[in-house]
PDB file of C-alpha atoms in Angstrom:
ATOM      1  CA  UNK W   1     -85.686 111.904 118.116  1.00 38.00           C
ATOM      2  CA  UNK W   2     -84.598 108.703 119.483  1.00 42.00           C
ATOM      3  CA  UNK W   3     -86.810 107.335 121.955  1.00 38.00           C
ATOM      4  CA  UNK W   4     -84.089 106.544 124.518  1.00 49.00           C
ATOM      5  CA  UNK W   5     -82.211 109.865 124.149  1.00 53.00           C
ATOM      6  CA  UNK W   6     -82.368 112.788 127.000  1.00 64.00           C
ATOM      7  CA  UNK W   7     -84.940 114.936 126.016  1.00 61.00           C
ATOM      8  CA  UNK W   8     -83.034 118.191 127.107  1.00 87.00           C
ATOM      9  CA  UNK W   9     -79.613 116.623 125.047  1.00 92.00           C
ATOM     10  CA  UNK W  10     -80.929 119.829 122.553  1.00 93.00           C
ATOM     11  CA  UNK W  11     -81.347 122.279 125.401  1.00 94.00           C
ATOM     12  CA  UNK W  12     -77.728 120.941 126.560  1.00 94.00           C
ATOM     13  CA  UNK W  13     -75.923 121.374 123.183  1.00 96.00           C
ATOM     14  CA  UNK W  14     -77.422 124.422 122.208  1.00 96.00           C
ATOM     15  CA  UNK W  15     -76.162 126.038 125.934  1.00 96.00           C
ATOM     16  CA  UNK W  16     -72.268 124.133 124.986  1.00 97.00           C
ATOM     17  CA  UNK W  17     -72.501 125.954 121.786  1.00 97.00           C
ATOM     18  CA  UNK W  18     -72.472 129.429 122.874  1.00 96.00           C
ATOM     19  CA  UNK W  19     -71.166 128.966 126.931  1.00 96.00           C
ATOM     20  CA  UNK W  20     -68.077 126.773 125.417  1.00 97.00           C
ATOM     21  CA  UNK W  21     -68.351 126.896 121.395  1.00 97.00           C
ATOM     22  CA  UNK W  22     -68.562 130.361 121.038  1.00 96.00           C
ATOM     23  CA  UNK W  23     -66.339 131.522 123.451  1.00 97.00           C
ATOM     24  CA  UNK W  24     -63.147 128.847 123.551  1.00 97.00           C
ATOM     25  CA  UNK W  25     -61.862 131.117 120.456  1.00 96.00           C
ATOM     26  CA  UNK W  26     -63.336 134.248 120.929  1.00 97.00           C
ATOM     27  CA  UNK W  27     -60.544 136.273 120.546  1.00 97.00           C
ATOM     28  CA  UNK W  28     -58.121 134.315 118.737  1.00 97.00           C
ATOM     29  CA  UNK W  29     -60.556 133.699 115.917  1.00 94.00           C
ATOM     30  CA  UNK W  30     -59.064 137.273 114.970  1.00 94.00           C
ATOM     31  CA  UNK W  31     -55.905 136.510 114.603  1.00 95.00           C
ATOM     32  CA  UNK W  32     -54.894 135.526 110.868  1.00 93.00           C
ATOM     33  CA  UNK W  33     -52.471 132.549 109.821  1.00 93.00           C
ATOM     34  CA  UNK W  34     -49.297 134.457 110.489  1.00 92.00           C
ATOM     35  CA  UNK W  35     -49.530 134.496 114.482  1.00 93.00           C
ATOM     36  CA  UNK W  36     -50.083 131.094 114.491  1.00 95.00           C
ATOM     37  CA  UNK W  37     -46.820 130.318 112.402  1.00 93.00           C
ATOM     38  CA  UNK W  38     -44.337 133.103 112.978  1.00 86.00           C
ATOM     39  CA  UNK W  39     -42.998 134.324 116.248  1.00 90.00           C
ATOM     40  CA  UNK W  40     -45.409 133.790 119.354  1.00 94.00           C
ATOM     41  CA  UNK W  41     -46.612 137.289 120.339  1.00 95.00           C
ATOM     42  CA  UNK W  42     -47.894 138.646 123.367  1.00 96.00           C
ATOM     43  CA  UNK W  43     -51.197 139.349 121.811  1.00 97.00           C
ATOM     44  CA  UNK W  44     -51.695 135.554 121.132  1.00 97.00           C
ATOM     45  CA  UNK W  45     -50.853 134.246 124.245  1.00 98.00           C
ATOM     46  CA  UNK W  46     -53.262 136.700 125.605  1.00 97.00           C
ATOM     47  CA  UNK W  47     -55.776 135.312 123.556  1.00 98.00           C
ATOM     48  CA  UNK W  48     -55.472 131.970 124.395  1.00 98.00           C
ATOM     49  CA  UNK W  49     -55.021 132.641 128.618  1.00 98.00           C
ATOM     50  CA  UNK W  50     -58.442 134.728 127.689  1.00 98.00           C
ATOM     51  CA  UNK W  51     -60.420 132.043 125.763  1.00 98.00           C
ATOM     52  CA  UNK W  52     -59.425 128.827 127.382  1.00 98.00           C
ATOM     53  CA  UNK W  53     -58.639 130.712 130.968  1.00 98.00           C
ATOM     54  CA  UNK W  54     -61.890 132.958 131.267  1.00 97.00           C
ATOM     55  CA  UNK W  55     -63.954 131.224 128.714  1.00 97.00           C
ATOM     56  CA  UNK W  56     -67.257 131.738 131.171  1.00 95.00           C
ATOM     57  CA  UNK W  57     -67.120 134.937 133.504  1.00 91.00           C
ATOM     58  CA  UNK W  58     -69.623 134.321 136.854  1.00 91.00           C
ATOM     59  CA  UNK W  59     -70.346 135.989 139.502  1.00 94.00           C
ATOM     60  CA  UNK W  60     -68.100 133.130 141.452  1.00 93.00           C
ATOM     61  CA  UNK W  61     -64.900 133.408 139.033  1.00 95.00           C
ATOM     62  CA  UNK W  62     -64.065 132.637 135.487  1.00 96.00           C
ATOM     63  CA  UNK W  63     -64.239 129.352 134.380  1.00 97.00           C
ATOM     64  CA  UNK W  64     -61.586 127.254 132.568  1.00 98.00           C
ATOM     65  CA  UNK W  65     -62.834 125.767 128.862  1.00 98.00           C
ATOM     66  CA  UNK W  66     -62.905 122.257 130.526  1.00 98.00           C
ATOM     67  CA  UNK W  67     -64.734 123.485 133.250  1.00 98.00           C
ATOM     68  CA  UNK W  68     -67.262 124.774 131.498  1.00 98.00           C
ATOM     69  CA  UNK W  69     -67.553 121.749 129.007  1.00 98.00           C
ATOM     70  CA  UNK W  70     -67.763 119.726 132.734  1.00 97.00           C
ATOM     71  CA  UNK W  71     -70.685 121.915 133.917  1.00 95.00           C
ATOM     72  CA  UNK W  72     -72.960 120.915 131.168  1.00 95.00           C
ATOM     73  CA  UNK W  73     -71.720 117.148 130.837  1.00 96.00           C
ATOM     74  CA  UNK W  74     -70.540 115.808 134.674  1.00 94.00           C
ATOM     75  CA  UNK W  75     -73.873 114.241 134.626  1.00 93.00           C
ATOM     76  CA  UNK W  76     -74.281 112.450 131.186  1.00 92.00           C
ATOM     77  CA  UNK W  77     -73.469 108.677 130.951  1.00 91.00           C
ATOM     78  CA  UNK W  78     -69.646 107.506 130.283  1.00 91.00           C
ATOM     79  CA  UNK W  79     -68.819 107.242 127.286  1.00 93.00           C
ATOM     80  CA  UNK W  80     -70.866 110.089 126.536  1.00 94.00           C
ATOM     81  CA  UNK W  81     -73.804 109.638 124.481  1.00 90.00           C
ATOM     82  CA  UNK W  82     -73.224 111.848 121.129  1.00 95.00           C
ATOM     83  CA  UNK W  83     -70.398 111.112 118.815  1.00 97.00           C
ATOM     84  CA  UNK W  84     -70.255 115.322 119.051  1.00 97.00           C
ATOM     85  CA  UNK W  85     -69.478 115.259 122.269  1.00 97.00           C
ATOM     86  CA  UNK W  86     -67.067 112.426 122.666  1.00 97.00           C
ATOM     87  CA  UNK W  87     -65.196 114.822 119.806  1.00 98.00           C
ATOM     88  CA  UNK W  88     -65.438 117.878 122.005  1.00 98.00           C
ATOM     89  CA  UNK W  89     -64.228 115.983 125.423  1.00 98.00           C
ATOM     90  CA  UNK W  90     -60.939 114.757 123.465  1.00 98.00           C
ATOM     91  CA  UNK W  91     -60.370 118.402 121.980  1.00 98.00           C
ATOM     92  CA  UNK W  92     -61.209 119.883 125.861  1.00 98.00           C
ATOM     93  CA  UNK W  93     -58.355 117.819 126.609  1.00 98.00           C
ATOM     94  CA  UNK W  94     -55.497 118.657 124.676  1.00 98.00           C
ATOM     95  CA  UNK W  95     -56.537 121.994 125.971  1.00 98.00           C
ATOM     96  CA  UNK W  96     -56.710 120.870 129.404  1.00 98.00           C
ATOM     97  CA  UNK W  97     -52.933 119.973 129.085  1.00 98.00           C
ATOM     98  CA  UNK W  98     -51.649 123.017 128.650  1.00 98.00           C
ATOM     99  CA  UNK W  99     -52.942 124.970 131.584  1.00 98.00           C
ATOM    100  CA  UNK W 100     -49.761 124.908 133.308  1.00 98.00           C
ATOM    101  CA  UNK W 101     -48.052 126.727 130.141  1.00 98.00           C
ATOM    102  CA  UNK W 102     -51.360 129.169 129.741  1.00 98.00           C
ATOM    103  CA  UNK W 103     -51.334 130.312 133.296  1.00 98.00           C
ATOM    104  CA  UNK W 104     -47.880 130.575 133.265  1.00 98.00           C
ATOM    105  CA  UNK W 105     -47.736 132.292 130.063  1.00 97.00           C
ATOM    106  CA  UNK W 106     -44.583 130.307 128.395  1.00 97.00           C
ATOM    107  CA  UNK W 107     -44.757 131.512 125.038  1.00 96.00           C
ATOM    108  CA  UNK W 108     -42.276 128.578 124.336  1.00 95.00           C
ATOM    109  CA  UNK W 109     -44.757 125.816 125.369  1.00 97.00           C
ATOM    110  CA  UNK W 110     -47.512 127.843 124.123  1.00 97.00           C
ATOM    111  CA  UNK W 111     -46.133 128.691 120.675  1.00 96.00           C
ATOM    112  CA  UNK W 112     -45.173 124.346 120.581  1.00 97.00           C
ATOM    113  CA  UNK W 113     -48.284 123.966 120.984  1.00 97.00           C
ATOM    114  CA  UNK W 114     -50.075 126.362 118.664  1.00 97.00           C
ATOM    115  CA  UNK W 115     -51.317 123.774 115.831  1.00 96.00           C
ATOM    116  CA  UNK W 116     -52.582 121.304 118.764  1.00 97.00           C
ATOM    117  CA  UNK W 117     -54.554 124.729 120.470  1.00 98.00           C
ATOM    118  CA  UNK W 118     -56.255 125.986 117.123  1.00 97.00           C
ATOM    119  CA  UNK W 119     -57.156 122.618 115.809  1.00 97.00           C
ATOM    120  CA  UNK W 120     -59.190 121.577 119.313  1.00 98.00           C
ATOM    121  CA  UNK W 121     -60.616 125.248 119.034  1.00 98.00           C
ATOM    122  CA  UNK W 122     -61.794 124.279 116.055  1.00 97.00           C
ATOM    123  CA  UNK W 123     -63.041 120.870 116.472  1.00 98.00           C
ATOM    124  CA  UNK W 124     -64.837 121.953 119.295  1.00 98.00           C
ATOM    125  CA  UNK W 125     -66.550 124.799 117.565  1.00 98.00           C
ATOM    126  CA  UNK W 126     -67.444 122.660 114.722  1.00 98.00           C
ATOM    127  CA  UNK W 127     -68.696 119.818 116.841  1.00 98.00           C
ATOM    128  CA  UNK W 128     -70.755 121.719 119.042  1.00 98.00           C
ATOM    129  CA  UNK W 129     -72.378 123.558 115.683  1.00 97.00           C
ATOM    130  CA  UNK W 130     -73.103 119.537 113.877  1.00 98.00           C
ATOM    131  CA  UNK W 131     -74.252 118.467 117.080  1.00 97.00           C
ATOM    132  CA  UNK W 132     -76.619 121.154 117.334  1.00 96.00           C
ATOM    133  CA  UNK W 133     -77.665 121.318 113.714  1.00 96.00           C
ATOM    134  CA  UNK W 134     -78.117 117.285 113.682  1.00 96.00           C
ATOM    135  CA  UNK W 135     -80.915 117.473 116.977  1.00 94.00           C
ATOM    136  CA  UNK W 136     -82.518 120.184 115.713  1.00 92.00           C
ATOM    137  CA  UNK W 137     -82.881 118.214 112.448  1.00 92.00           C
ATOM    138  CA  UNK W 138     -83.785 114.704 114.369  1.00 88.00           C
ATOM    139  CA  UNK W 139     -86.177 117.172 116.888  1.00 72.00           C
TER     140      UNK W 139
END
């Protein structure tokens, strides 16, 4: 490991990957190909108000996706130190900027912005898994 790098950074990315990585698509992992294409269904936007909405239940409240991702980063260095996570923060984001349509539930605005949703799902699930892979390699 780098001599100048957190010692806890593999602590930290191992708690992202299953508070934020594991959760930001729980349930809309399930849905196939069709729902994110065809019509905008009920089901999905529940999915997504779910994941991104109540990503972390606590016994103060759910927490939002970028809430969570704050919790575990507010205190790392700007720009943040891991390519990984400068990858998850911009995919956080274009989640972040639909929380008006989530919480409103406007299936139009929410079915716009299906491809942008599942690909930051993604990217943040597969970023949080390198990241995690890489320090445990470099440990």
């Amino acid at each position: 490991m780098s001599p100048d790098r957190d010692p806890s950074l593999l602590e930290r990315a191992a708690a992202l990957k299953h508070d934020l990585g594991k959760y930001v698509a729980w349930r809309c992992a399930n849905f196939d190909d069709d729902a994110w294409t065809g019509p905008m269904t009920d089901a999905l936007v529940e999915a997504l108000q779910a994941d991104l909405l109540r990503t972390r239940e606590t016994p103060q409240g759910d927490l939002t996706a970028w809430e969570v991702f704050e919790a575990h980063t507010a205190d790392l260095p700007a720009p943040l130190p891991e390519p990984e996570l400068r990858t998850v923060a911009a995919a956080v984001q274009v989640l972040r900027e639909q929380e008006p349509a989530l919480r409103a539930g406007d299936r139009g605005r929410l079915a716009a912005a299906r491809p942008a949703l599942r690909q930051a799902q993604h990217e943040i699930r597969s970023a949080l898994r390198d990241l995690h892979r890489r320090l445990m390699r470099e440990g």
